[in-house]
């Protein structure tokens, strides 16, 4: 475009030379060159093919009274400035021409060449400015309209000036229904009015304000939004505010889910009886559940950042030991069942057990997290148990010395009585009173009986204290050996042994030998009155956890109502004249079986035999 | 029978009743006169080492020592330990003669070097049998180590 010498298209029905002469009586130079068309149709065609700097339309009012030609020209070439020359002087006509897009409207006879030259330059300049403004406006308009954000423009009274498509989509309002209404009356839930008002005020004052908040749709539905309020100013005049809204429902939903999950795990951590903590690789506490106050007396906030070793009360713990433990952590080792002590604010000591695992970040150990368990009560119980065990050991010791004194001190006088009575009998010779002889014999018998009782009692206490070494073995072999050993006792007896193959038992072979010996000798003893004794040994399988062995005889049996007395020390259900014995055998059986964790019981009827059942736990 | 009088039996026993019953039993083999009785462990050591009232005893070890376990002052196990530690005495056969059937006593006695362990039976007839056997074996059958000298 040559602005020094712009190129015009003059559209005129009448000859242009007449017009130009009429405005240039002094024959001055034109600032422009020009083409001429005599009709609007030709003009439009020319405009399309040639880039003119301006169109000068010399209009005849009678020809185009309502300026429809202006619209045609401006719509064909909106970038080309247009000057109308009217043959009528009418304010209305002028205004209409400008409104339709002309840059100027001159009236015939009221201007000369100078004025026209100036009008041409002005029109070109004005068009250019107008055009720039339109481009700017288009830039803004597109941004405003096409933005995915919901945007509202309000004036400085908070009233809606414009909304974009995004706003309608988000809040369901159409521009026409809300223009001029106060924005905060439209989309702010009642309980957030105050917050919204202050946001509006702040941004009107010139601040850019952000907020994550909640807004209301036309249908009342609440939407999570992020709001950006930004002031609109023209020089110093506060025109209004932009409000831009982003839908953050999804983000909020995720955040809420995250928060819920965080709360859940926090409840686990904080509600746990154990204390959950975290330390960094310098041993400083980076997290401690609030219940740490219970054992340290310090709140979890007070404790943050302090070395964990400060709270562990262990003389040897600080310094090197702590460094060793930290080293372990850094090499990725875990701490399992580490016992220590904690001293609280007021100096009380609790026992704790710590289990911890290292925390990795990018393959490097950056700290450790673990749980501290208060084991003070367990420790107290352990201590009590230890005391009790020691007391028990002391009691056992006492029992040993009692046994010793029974063995030595009680046996001696009995032996002396027996000895001297025998000597007395010998010295008196045969020639003594029968009554005295009977007394002497009774004393001797009693002494012997007492000696036997003492020996049995010692045997019983020995069985109770003997060490147990449990192995798995076949009791059948043991029983066979015992039957062989007892052959001398069975001489002149008709005994039918029925020994079935037996399942292996788990027990101490020496003690179990005693059990079978006592049960078998009982069976032999109490069948002695039978012409043909039958002694049967077999497994009874009725219990998945225990081995049950039955030892059954066809002897004299016993009255079952005394069954509970059967296994007591020195308890006898038979007359000693009938069957010998001190009544210690079954007591020893019961003691040994109980020490194996098993049970023994008996079934019987007078004169129809006895059946003894021993039940031993299977090897686990 | 010239050597006979040197065949002494040392019997350490604090119970007078036991002494009497034991001597009675040994007398069956006419051994009662060969027995020297001491009442406690210390006296037993005095006898063996010829100290105090045994200073003038001939320098001859007994052929066997019958040792009770439970005695005042030094008990049987202490005496046994001292005998077996002593070069001049350690070859003398020692038979523990006691009322105690405790396994610990039996084990400890053998560990200290006892040559026998006899539990006194309650029944006198059995008791006599036991004592007779001891006497017959250790005094009559067994050849004692050369008198007063220990083997090096």
XYZ file of C-alpha atoms in Angstrom:
772
model
C 0.000 0.000 0.000
C 1.355 3.311 -1.003
C 0.108 5.785 1.575
C 1.955 8.703 0.009
C 0.064 8.008 -3.161
C -2.892 5.753 -2.359
C -4.802 4.000 -5.103
C -8.522 4.620 -5.096
C -11.488 3.046 -6.767
C -14.092 5.683 -7.465
C -17.586 4.372 -8.030
C -19.836 6.954 -9.626
C -22.764 6.913 -12.042
C -21.971 10.381 -13.254
C -18.690 11.284 -14.948
C -15.967 11.505 -12.343
C -14.140 14.314 -14.118
C -17.064 16.665 -13.386
C -16.896 15.771 -9.731
C -13.134 16.143 -9.503
C -13.205 19.462 -11.296
C -15.952 20.679 -8.995
C -13.839 20.074 -5.906
C -10.595 21.339 -7.424
C -11.173 24.823 -8.836
C -7.547 25.778 -8.182
C -6.335 22.733 -10.073
C -4.231 21.399 -7.211
C -2.450 18.081 -7.282
C -4.286 14.925 -6.145
C -2.565 12.781 -3.514
C -4.025 9.681 -5.068
C -4.330 7.733 -8.275
C -7.619 6.168 -9.144
C -9.685 3.778 -11.235
C -13.274 4.505 -12.074
C -16.393 2.337 -12.272
C -19.781 3.534 -13.230
C -21.761 0.807 -11.462
C -21.680 -0.976 -8.144
C -21.523 -4.397 -9.826
C -18.388 -3.378 -11.757
C -16.952 -1.903 -8.596
C -17.406 -5.073 -6.593
C -15.749 -7.036 -9.373
C -12.786 -4.647 -9.444
C -12.385 -4.682 -5.685
C -12.034 -8.432 -5.837
C -9.229 -8.313 -8.397
C -7.239 -5.230 -7.397
C -5.916 -4.282 -3.969
C -7.216 -0.742 -3.601
C -6.263 1.418 -0.691
C -9.700 3.028 -0.547
C -13.110 3.029 -2.182
C -14.764 6.348 -2.812
C -18.430 5.916 -3.503
C -20.171 8.934 -4.939
C -23.713 8.188 -4.073
C -26.902 9.561 -5.408
C -29.530 9.566 -2.736
C -32.265 8.833 -5.125
C -30.242 5.888 -6.363
C -29.430 4.252 -3.004
C -31.437 5.872 -0.234
C -30.773 3.191 2.426
C -27.072 2.578 1.656
C -27.445 -1.081 0.826
C -24.438 -0.591 -1.461
C -22.245 0.106 1.593
C -23.002 -3.306 3.035
C -22.155 -4.948 -0.248
C -18.799 -3.251 -0.472
C -17.757 -3.792 3.167
C -18.751 -7.402 3.125
C -16.774 -8.007 -0.087
C -13.652 -6.222 1.145
C -13.890 -5.582 4.866
C -10.241 -4.524 4.978
C -10.652 -1.653 2.477
C -11.665 1.736 3.896
C -14.727 3.361 2.336
C -15.755 7.008 1.961
C -19.268 7.921 0.927
C -20.036 11.176 -0.861
C -23.713 11.997 -0.386
C -25.741 14.537 -2.316
C -27.861 15.296 0.716
C -26.856 16.819 3.972
C -28.656 14.774 6.532
C -27.316 13.745 9.953
C -29.320 10.562 9.824
C -27.833 9.558 6.492
C -24.298 10.215 7.749
C -24.787 8.163 10.881
C -26.288 5.323 8.897
C -23.343 5.308 6.484
C -20.834 5.127 9.368
C -22.862 2.475 11.083
C -22.834 0.334 7.972
C -19.053 0.377 7.909
C -18.017 3.521 5.997
C -15.102 5.451 7.434
C -16.427 8.873 6.447
C -19.429 10.508 4.799
C -18.871 13.738 2.894
C -21.587 15.940 1.490
C -21.495 17.258 -2.048
C -20.512 20.865 -2.254
C -19.170 21.037 1.236
C -15.547 19.965 0.604
C -12.707 20.649 -1.708
C -9.643 18.712 -2.769
C -7.715 19.552 0.406
C -10.449 18.233 2.604
C -10.789 15.122 0.436
C -7.046 14.437 0.567
C -7.173 14.675 4.330
C -10.343 12.592 4.558
C -8.670 9.869 2.486
C -5.659 9.676 4.828
C -7.835 9.750 7.889
C -10.057 7.028 6.512
C -7.087 4.808 5.715
C -5.627 5.367 9.215
C -8.962 4.899 10.908
C -9.620 1.685 9.017
C -6.237 0.400 9.990
C -6.842 1.089 13.713
C -10.308 -0.381 13.486
C -8.936 -3.445 11.840
C -6.253 -3.898 14.496
C -8.872 -3.617 17.183
C -11.007 -6.203 15.443
C -8.096 -8.611 15.222
C -7.408 -8.078 18.903
C -11.048 -8.633 19.635
C -11.056 -11.784 17.535
C -8.033 -13.081 19.404
C -9.780 -12.513 22.680
C -13.143 -13.696 21.444
C -11.810 -17.011 20.189
C -9.917 -17.583 23.412
C -12.953 -16.706 25.430
C -15.394 -18.722 23.369
C -13.376 -21.809 22.667
C -11.752 -22.142 26.108
C -12.555 -25.377 27.906
C -12.619 -23.342 31.085
C -15.869 -21.858 32.276
C -15.319 -18.104 32.032
C -17.497 -15.311 33.249
C -16.867 -11.616 32.965
C -18.525 -9.504 35.609
C -18.565 -5.769 35.987
C -17.411 -3.911 39.055
C -20.798 -4.509 40.653
C -20.358 -8.263 40.278
C -22.969 -8.393 37.567
C -22.556 -10.809 34.666
C -21.400 -9.189 31.466
C -20.584 -12.266 29.465
C -20.107 -15.986 29.842
C -18.544 -18.440 27.470
C -19.676 -21.798 26.156
C -17.636 -23.581 28.819
C -19.544 -21.710 31.491
C -22.852 -22.800 30.044
C -21.625 -26.363 29.896
C -20.423 -26.315 33.465
C -23.206 -24.366 35.132
C -26.126 -24.810 32.664
C -26.895 -21.073 32.517
C -27.299 -19.370 29.143
C -25.851 -15.915 28.674
C -29.236 -14.309 28.057
C -30.777 -15.539 31.261
C -28.037 -14.282 33.549
C -26.591 -11.191 31.958
C -26.873 -8.350 34.470
C -27.456 -10.664 37.435
C -25.014 -10.895 40.316
C -22.761 -13.880 39.764
C -22.569 -14.809 43.453
C -26.363 -15.078 43.589
C -26.266 -17.603 40.769
C -23.560 -20.179 41.323
C -22.485 -19.887 44.965
C -23.996 -22.283 47.527
C -25.446 -20.378 50.465
C -22.879 -21.549 52.968
C -20.040 -20.274 50.765
C -21.467 -16.764 50.144
C -19.024 -15.084 52.453
C -16.009 -16.738 50.906
C -17.230 -15.900 47.383
C -17.894 -12.270 48.267
C -14.437 -11.829 49.660
C -12.909 -13.515 46.606
C -14.771 -11.124 44.297
C -13.775 -8.104 46.335
C -10.123 -9.149 46.421
C -9.868 -9.644 42.709
C -11.723 -6.418 41.962
C -9.126 -4.661 44.097
C -6.482 -5.948 41.729
C -5.341 -9.300 43.123
C -5.356 -12.509 41.228
C -7.107 -14.974 43.518
C -7.124 -18.776 43.444
C -9.338 -21.091 45.390
C -10.450 -24.701 45.358
C -14.071 -24.499 46.316
C -17.554 -25.649 45.498
C -20.049 -23.973 43.135
C -23.644 -24.723 42.286
C -25.158 -25.550 38.910
C -28.478 -24.185 37.733
C -30.138 -27.440 38.767
C -28.629 -27.159 42.239
C -25.990 -29.854 41.767
C -22.711 -28.981 43.463
C -19.494 -29.026 41.500
C -15.923 -29.076 42.830
C -14.129 -26.234 41.084
C -10.887 -24.432 41.098
C -11.546 -20.668 40.701
C -9.206 -18.074 39.311
C -10.361 -14.486 39.723
C -8.479 -11.854 37.800
C -9.170 -8.128 37.659
C -10.021 -6.310 34.410
C -8.710 -2.760 34.329
C -8.589 -0.005 31.800
C -5.863 2.343 32.889
C -6.903 2.853 36.520
C -10.554 2.188 36.047
C -11.736 -1.063 37.585
C -13.975 -2.484 34.957
C -14.702 -5.816 36.472
C -13.393 -9.306 37.030
C -12.748 -12.438 35.037
C -13.853 -15.564 36.755
C -12.414 -18.790 35.416
C -13.581 -22.148 36.682
C -12.001 -25.594 36.207
C -13.969 -28.693 37.061
C -11.905 -30.584 39.639
C -14.512 -33.203 40.561
C -12.270 -36.069 39.436
C -9.261 -34.657 41.215
C -11.300 -34.084 44.351
C -12.701 -37.590 44.154
C -9.190 -39.010 43.946
C -8.078 -36.708 46.724
C -10.971 -37.779 48.908
C -10.301 -41.448 48.214
C -6.649 -40.852 49.025
C -7.567 -39.005 52.176
C -9.933 -41.772 53.205
C -7.267 -44.371 52.632
C -4.754 -42.211 54.479
C -7.205 -41.892 57.366
C -7.761 -45.630 57.377
C -4.070 -46.390 57.583
C -3.559 -43.623 60.095
C -6.232 -45.234 62.261
C -4.406 -48.566 61.964
C -1.114 -46.972 62.832
C -2.368 -44.729 65.594
C -4.868 -47.189 66.998
C -2.332 -49.984 67.204
C -1.188 -51.124 70.604
C 2.314 -51.258 69.209
C 4.130 -48.025 68.461
C 4.947 -47.486 64.829
C 7.897 -45.271 64.003
C 10.286 -44.308 61.272
C 13.873 -43.098 61.463
C 16.194 -41.682 58.840
C 19.639 -43.059 58.160
C 21.113 -40.921 60.931
C 18.912 -42.655 63.448
C 16.700 -39.607 63.925
C 12.988 -40.072 64.343
C 11.015 -38.894 61.330
C 7.690 -40.301 62.435
C 6.288 -41.697 65.626
C 2.694 -42.688 66.282
C 1.077 -40.630 69.063
C 1.008 -43.619 71.406
C 4.766 -43.229 71.781
C 3.801 -40.834 74.561
C 2.632 -43.847 76.563
C 6.125 -45.208 77.011
C 8.308 -42.131 76.600
C 6.135 -39.450 78.173
C 6.953 -37.249 75.177
C 4.405 -36.400 72.498
C 5.103 -37.561 68.977
C 5.801 -33.921 68.017
C 8.352 -33.432 70.769
C 10.112 -36.568 69.658
C 10.436 -35.697 65.973
C 14.015 -35.190 64.816
C 15.573 -36.644 67.949
C 17.935 -39.633 67.782
C 16.088 -42.818 68.671
C 19.011 -43.789 70.893
C 18.069 -40.919 73.226
C 15.079 -42.896 74.400
C 16.594 -46.341 74.601
C 17.915 -46.808 78.073
C 20.827 -49.122 77.671
C 24.193 -48.168 79.036
C 25.988 -49.988 76.268
C 23.500 -48.891 73.671
C 24.568 -45.385 72.866
C 27.656 -44.793 70.791
C 29.171 -47.826 69.160
C 26.233 -50.172 69.629
C 23.867 -47.677 68.061
C 26.267 -47.198 65.176
C 26.434 -50.959 64.680
C 22.676 -51.216 64.559
C 22.476 -48.325 62.114
C 25.103 -50.026 59.998
C 22.905 -53.103 59.922
C 20.014 -50.993 58.711
C 22.091 -49.422 55.974
C 23.173 -52.807 54.710
C 19.503 -53.695 54.399
C 19.240 -56.026 57.355
C 16.155 -56.178 59.502
C 15.978 -55.991 63.243
C 13.970 -58.879 64.660
C 12.938 -59.236 68.271
C 15.519 -56.712 69.469
C 14.942 -56.173 73.171
C 15.823 -52.969 74.902
C 14.619 -50.647 77.596
C 13.024 -47.224 77.390
C 13.230 -44.577 80.071
C 10.332 -42.140 80.131
C 10.256 -38.466 81.086
C 9.890 -39.281 84.775
C 12.589 -41.937 84.810
C 10.403 -45.047 84.728
C 11.737 -47.916 82.691
C 9.717 -50.039 80.279
C 10.931 -53.059 78.417
C 10.401 -52.961 74.672
C 10.858 -55.236 71.733
C 11.731 -53.627 68.403
C 11.171 -55.122 64.982
C 12.281 -52.994 62.067
C 12.889 -53.148 58.345
C 14.931 -50.832 56.150
C 13.320 -48.283 53.814
C 14.725 -48.131 50.305
C 14.726 -45.302 47.825
C 16.413 -45.817 44.449
C 18.068 -48.945 45.812
C 19.603 -47.103 48.724
C 18.607 -47.458 52.351
C 17.356 -44.092 53.530
C 16.078 -45.124 56.916
C 14.136 -47.705 58.750
C 10.611 -48.232 59.925
C 9.435 -50.511 62.619
C 7.303 -51.193 65.604
C 8.078 -50.878 69.259
C 6.161 -53.223 71.496
C 5.865 -52.668 75.204
C 6.865 -55.987 76.744
C 7.115 -54.792 80.338
C 4.319 -57.094 81.435
C 5.773 -60.006 79.533
C 9.120 -59.285 81.155
C 7.485 -59.176 84.568
C 5.829 -62.515 83.854
C 9.130 -63.931 82.680
C 10.769 -62.703 85.844
C 8.001 -64.167 87.962
C 8.349 -67.417 86.080
C 12.080 -67.386 86.707
C 11.516 -66.765 90.403
C 8.952 -69.554 90.508
C 11.312 -71.871 88.669
C 14.033 -71.069 91.161
C 11.640 -71.648 94.035
C 10.645 -74.912 92.445
C 14.262 -75.894 92.052
C 14.850 -75.040 95.694
C 11.830 -77.133 96.657
C 13.178 -79.976 94.563
C 16.510 -79.612 96.261
C 14.753 -79.873 99.584
C 12.936 -82.956 98.367
C 16.277 -84.483 97.413
C 17.687 -83.950 100.852
C 14.443 -85.308 102.286
C 14.855 -88.383 100.104
C 18.388 -88.701 101.296
C 17.344 -88.561 104.884
C 14.579 -91.088 104.200
C 17.066 -93.280 102.450
C 19.763 -93.057 105.052
C 18.397 -91.896 108.360
C 15.091 -93.770 108.358
C 16.450 -96.969 106.938
C 19.164 -97.249 109.587
C 16.953 -97.582 112.694
C 14.649 -100.017 110.893
C 17.637 -102.093 109.977
C 18.798 -101.993 113.561
C 15.403 -103.146 114.860
C 15.353 -105.983 112.345
C 18.940 -106.895 113.146
C 18.664 -106.956 116.873
C 15.344 -108.804 116.811
C 16.989 -111.517 114.735
C 19.936 -111.652 117.129
C 17.532 -111.741 120.046
C 15.674 -114.677 118.544
C 18.932 -116.473 117.940
C 20.167 -115.905 121.483
C 16.911 -116.973 123.074
C 17.111 -120.299 121.332
C 14.097 -122.550 120.731
C 13.010 -122.782 124.308
C 10.857 -119.701 124.578
C 7.275 -118.830 125.210
C 5.150 -119.094 122.025
C 3.520 -115.736 122.687
C 6.909 -113.992 122.966
C 8.019 -115.758 119.800
C 4.918 -114.436 118.023
C 5.640 -110.869 119.169
C 9.230 -111.146 118.029
C 8.059 -112.359 114.615
C 5.512 -109.536 114.361
C 8.179 -106.951 115.180
C 10.499 -108.486 112.566
C 7.737 -108.503 109.970
C 6.774 -104.914 110.688
C 10.361 -103.795 110.439
C 10.718 -105.529 107.081
C 7.463 -103.998 105.869
C 8.656 -100.556 106.902
C 11.932 -101.114 105.078
C 10.060 -102.124 101.913
C 7.811 -99.079 102.124
C 10.796 -96.785 102.434
C 12.517 -98.456 99.480
C 9.367 -98.141 97.359
C 8.900 -94.531 98.301
C 12.467 -93.842 97.253
C 11.873 -95.645 93.986
C 8.778 -93.574 93.357
C 10.529 -90.301 93.995
C 13.414 -91.430 91.795
C 10.991 -92.086 88.913
C 9.481 -88.637 89.380
C 12.809 -86.909 89.150
C 14.694 -89.031 86.635
C 15.615 -87.193 83.476
C 13.561 -88.102 80.427
C 15.018 -88.732 76.986
C 12.197 -89.400 74.573
C 12.686 -91.457 71.439
C 10.387 -93.376 69.136
C 10.542 -97.101 69.711
C 8.614 -100.330 69.402
C 7.134 -101.209 72.828
C 6.571 -104.777 71.602
C 10.280 -105.554 71.859
C 10.363 -104.176 75.400
C 7.352 -106.259 76.398
C 8.884 -109.402 74.941
C 12.075 -108.834 76.964
C 10.066 -108.280 80.132
C 8.038 -111.469 79.631
C 11.319 -113.380 79.256
C 12.715 -111.791 82.400
C 9.639 -112.673 84.425
C 9.704 -116.331 83.466
C 10.954 -117.437 86.918
C 7.880 -115.845 88.553
C 5.670 -117.623 86.080
C 6.972 -121.067 86.838
C 4.173 -123.502 87.655
C 1.737 -121.073 86.102
C -0.330 -121.517 82.980
C -0.161 -118.087 81.366
C -1.334 -117.439 77.839
C 0.300 -114.252 76.480
C -1.496 -112.583 73.566
C 0.764 -109.786 72.364
C -0.336 -108.051 69.130
C 2.146 -106.060 67.013
C 2.208 -102.563 68.488
C 2.531 -99.102 66.989
C 5.729 -97.279 67.903
C 5.462 -95.019 70.923
C 7.328 -91.808 71.735
C 8.817 -91.889 75.215
C 11.731 -92.597 77.513
C 12.554 -96.309 77.085
C 13.898 -96.708 80.633
C 10.827 -95.209 82.283
C 8.429 -96.948 79.907
C 10.118 -100.221 80.755
C 9.223 -99.570 84.392
C 5.597 -98.879 83.359
C 5.237 -102.133 81.440
C 7.105 -104.060 84.130
C 4.687 -102.835 86.816
C 1.587 -103.467 84.688
C 2.732 -106.932 83.575
C 3.753 -108.021 87.082
C 0.360 -106.820 88.332
C -1.321 -108.865 85.631
C 0.720 -111.913 86.588
C 0.092 -111.307 90.277
C -3.658 -110.816 90.075
C -4.214 -113.810 87.790
C -2.374 -116.131 90.161
C -5.658 -117.607 91.343
C -6.671 -118.515 87.773
C -6.163 -121.971 86.383
C -5.374 -120.465 83.013
C -4.303 -116.827 82.950
C -4.840 -114.821 79.774
C -2.897 -111.573 79.418
C -3.560 -109.597 76.262
C -1.638 -106.565 75.000
C -2.801 -104.600 71.968
C -3.359 -101.130 70.474
C -6.731 -99.466 70.631
C -7.108 -96.946 67.867
C -9.752 -94.468 68.718
C -7.717 -91.315 69.034
C -5.800 -89.576 66.209
C -3.440 -87.726 68.568
C -2.561 -90.496 71.018
C -1.322 -94.060 71.007
C -3.439 -96.180 73.290
C -2.202 -99.535 74.545
C -4.476 -101.899 76.431
C -3.140 -104.466 78.912
C -5.950 -106.844 79.747
C -6.016 -109.791 82.118
C -8.600 -112.282 83.327
C -7.578 -111.895 86.959
C -9.519 -111.087 90.096
C -10.213 -107.487 89.021
C -11.338 -104.792 91.401
C -14.396 -102.780 92.270
C -14.561 -99.876 89.828
C -15.904 -97.501 92.445
C -12.368 -97.466 93.912
C -10.764 -96.897 90.509
C -9.616 -93.393 91.471
C -7.740 -94.802 94.468
C -5.974 -97.354 92.335
C -3.163 -95.069 91.227
C -2.493 -93.389 94.602
C 0.691 -93.981 96.592
C 0.383 -96.964 98.960
C -3.223 -97.527 97.952
C -4.196 -101.165 97.881
C -7.523 -102.652 96.941
C -6.622 -106.179 98.016
C -5.777 -107.741 101.287
C -2.036 -108.164 101.730
C -2.609 -111.770 102.691
C -4.213 -112.307 99.301
C -1.644 -110.475 97.170
C 1.731 -109.076 98.159
C 2.814 -105.511 97.486
C 3.128 -102.075 98.987
C 0.796 -100.325 96.524
C 3.428 -98.211 94.845
C 3.515 -99.885 91.417
C 0.511 -98.162 89.819
C 1.444 -94.832 91.420
C 4.776 -95.083 89.609
C 2.972 -96.006 86.369
C 0.714 -92.981 86.656
C 3.566 -90.624 87.495
C 5.628 -91.753 84.511
C 2.707 -91.593 82.064
C 1.740 -88.103 83.284
C 5.325 -86.977 82.844
C 5.011 -88.134 79.214
C 1.905 -85.979 78.813
C -0.310 -89.050 78.662
C -3.071 -90.683 80.654
C -3.688 -93.991 82.335
C -6.997 -95.494 83.405
C -8.425 -98.859 84.285
C -11.643 -100.755 83.724
C -12.595 -103.739 85.790
C -15.244 -105.807 87.501
C -14.684 -107.936 90.509
C -13.665 -111.422 89.382
C -13.796 -110.652 85.674
C -10.358 -109.230 85.021
C -8.887 -105.774 84.611
C -8.063 -103.723 81.561
C -5.457 -100.982 81.876
C -5.221 -98.341 79.156
C -2.159 -96.189 78.710
C -2.408 -93.355 76.281
C 0.706 -91.514 75.040
C 0.788 -88.463 72.753
C 2.106 -89.254 69.278
C 5.331 -87.644 68.124
C 4.557 -84.304 66.499
C 49.375 -117.780 110.951
C 52.060 -115.238 111.793
C 50.852 -112.765 109.191
C 47.279 -113.076 110.343
C 47.417 -110.443 113.029
C 48.480 -107.826 110.457
C 45.390 -108.399 108.373
C 43.431 -105.531 109.870
C 40.065 -104.265 108.675
C 39.361 -100.558 109.208
C 35.685 -99.984 109.827
C 34.519 -96.331 109.871
C 31.005 -96.120 111.276
C 29.444 -93.639 113.677
C 26.394 -95.735 114.594
C 27.116 -98.017 117.522
C 24.211 -100.238 116.514
C 25.667 -100.738 113.079
C 29.075 -101.458 114.548
C 27.602 -104.112 116.788
C 25.518 -105.724 114.048
C 28.426 -105.657 111.605
C 30.849 -107.174 114.080
C 28.257 -109.813 114.844
C 28.120 -110.650 111.159
C 31.888 -110.685 110.679
C 32.236 -112.959 113.649
C 30.670 -115.734 111.626
C 34.107 -115.966 109.970
C 35.846 -115.108 113.228
C 36.953 -111.870 111.710
C 35.576 -109.603 114.451
C 38.894 -109.366 116.189
C 40.618 -108.143 113.053
C 38.393 -105.087 112.916
C 39.495 -101.632 114.063
C 36.498 -99.334 114.492
C 36.662 -95.556 114.132
C 33.696 -93.241 114.851
C 34.147 -90.563 112.220
C 36.071 -89.505 109.118
C 38.730 -87.591 110.945
C 39.505 -90.499 113.192
C 39.689 -92.728 110.111
C 42.385 -90.471 108.631
C 44.212 -90.295 111.990
C 44.254 -94.099 111.979
C 45.477 -94.394 108.425
C 48.136 -91.677 108.765
C 49.112 -92.814 112.305
C 48.355 -89.522 113.974
C 47.140 -88.600 117.471
C 46.115 -91.648 119.460
C 47.149 -93.930 116.532
C 50.736 -92.599 116.556
C 52.059 -95.885 117.839
C 50.123 -98.105 115.466
C 52.369 -100.402 113.427
C 53.233 -99.036 109.999
C 50.881 -101.335 108.180
C 47.865 -100.489 105.980
C 44.573 -102.309 106.580
C 43.640 -104.932 103.948
C 40.304 -103.268 103.372
C 38.426 -100.178 104.562
C 34.676 -100.412 105.200
C 33.441 -96.860 104.974
C 30.073 -95.446 105.969
C 29.011 -92.381 104.003
C 27.171 -90.305 106.560
C 29.486 -89.540 109.420
C 30.137 -86.529 111.631
C 33.072 -84.165 110.870
C 34.523 -85.566 107.633
C 31.983 -87.711 105.794
C 32.710 -90.905 103.903
C 33.153 -89.307 100.506
C 35.683 -86.813 101.916
C 37.656 -89.608 103.523
C 37.515 -91.608 100.288
C 38.822 -88.631 98.305
C 41.699 -88.095 100.749
C 42.629 -91.792 100.685
C 42.659 -91.968 96.911
C 44.685 -88.764 96.694
C 47.280 -90.043 99.124
C 50.199 -91.905 97.569
C 50.653 -94.222 100.528
C 46.936 -95.020 100.925
C 45.463 -95.020 97.460
C 45.913 -98.738 96.840
C 43.927 -99.806 99.903
C 40.606 -101.317 98.745
C 37.688 -99.218 99.981
C 34.179 -100.667 100.199
C 31.356 -98.244 100.863
C 28.940 -99.765 103.358
C 25.906 -97.567 103.725
C 22.136 -97.267 104.075
C 21.932 -94.916 101.090
C 20.545 -96.268 97.871
C 20.769 -92.861 96.165
C 22.153 -93.092 92.680
C 24.137 -89.877 93.187
C 25.972 -91.435 96.136
C 26.791 -94.557 94.164
C 28.047 -92.607 91.168
C 30.107 -90.192 93.253
C 31.679 -93.028 95.229
C 32.825 -94.875 92.123
C 34.028 -91.642 90.559
C 36.242 -91.095 93.594
C 37.700 -94.589 93.209
C 35.655 -96.771 95.547
C 36.312 -100.497 95.019
C 32.820 -101.563 96.048
C 29.454 -100.234 97.129
C 27.192 -102.267 99.390
C 23.760 -101.133 100.540
C 22.981 -102.527 103.976
C 19.861 -104.669 103.560
C 17.066 -104.088 106.055
C 16.684 -107.793 106.655
C 19.308 -108.957 109.124
C 19.809 -112.354 107.538
C 20.548 -110.671 104.230
C 22.745 -108.173 106.031
C 24.816 -110.920 107.581
C 25.143 -112.546 104.188
C 26.388 -109.321 102.648
C 28.927 -108.657 105.379
C 30.148 -112.226 105.314
C 30.736 -111.999 101.599
C 32.693 -108.785 102.008
C 34.834 -110.304 104.701
C 35.361 -113.526 102.815
C 36.367 -111.806 99.615
C 38.454 -108.828 100.739
C 40.099 -110.405 103.748
C 40.347 -114.046 102.912
C 40.459 -114.305 99.104
C 41.883 -111.033 97.936
C 45.640 -110.484 97.887
C 46.248 -107.022 99.347
C 48.864 -104.656 97.858
C 52.356 -104.966 99.426
C 52.071 -103.694 102.982
C 52.558 -99.976 103.551
C 53.953 -99.325 100.117
C 52.194 -97.788 97.252
C 52.955 -98.826 93.702
C 54.728 -96.116 91.802
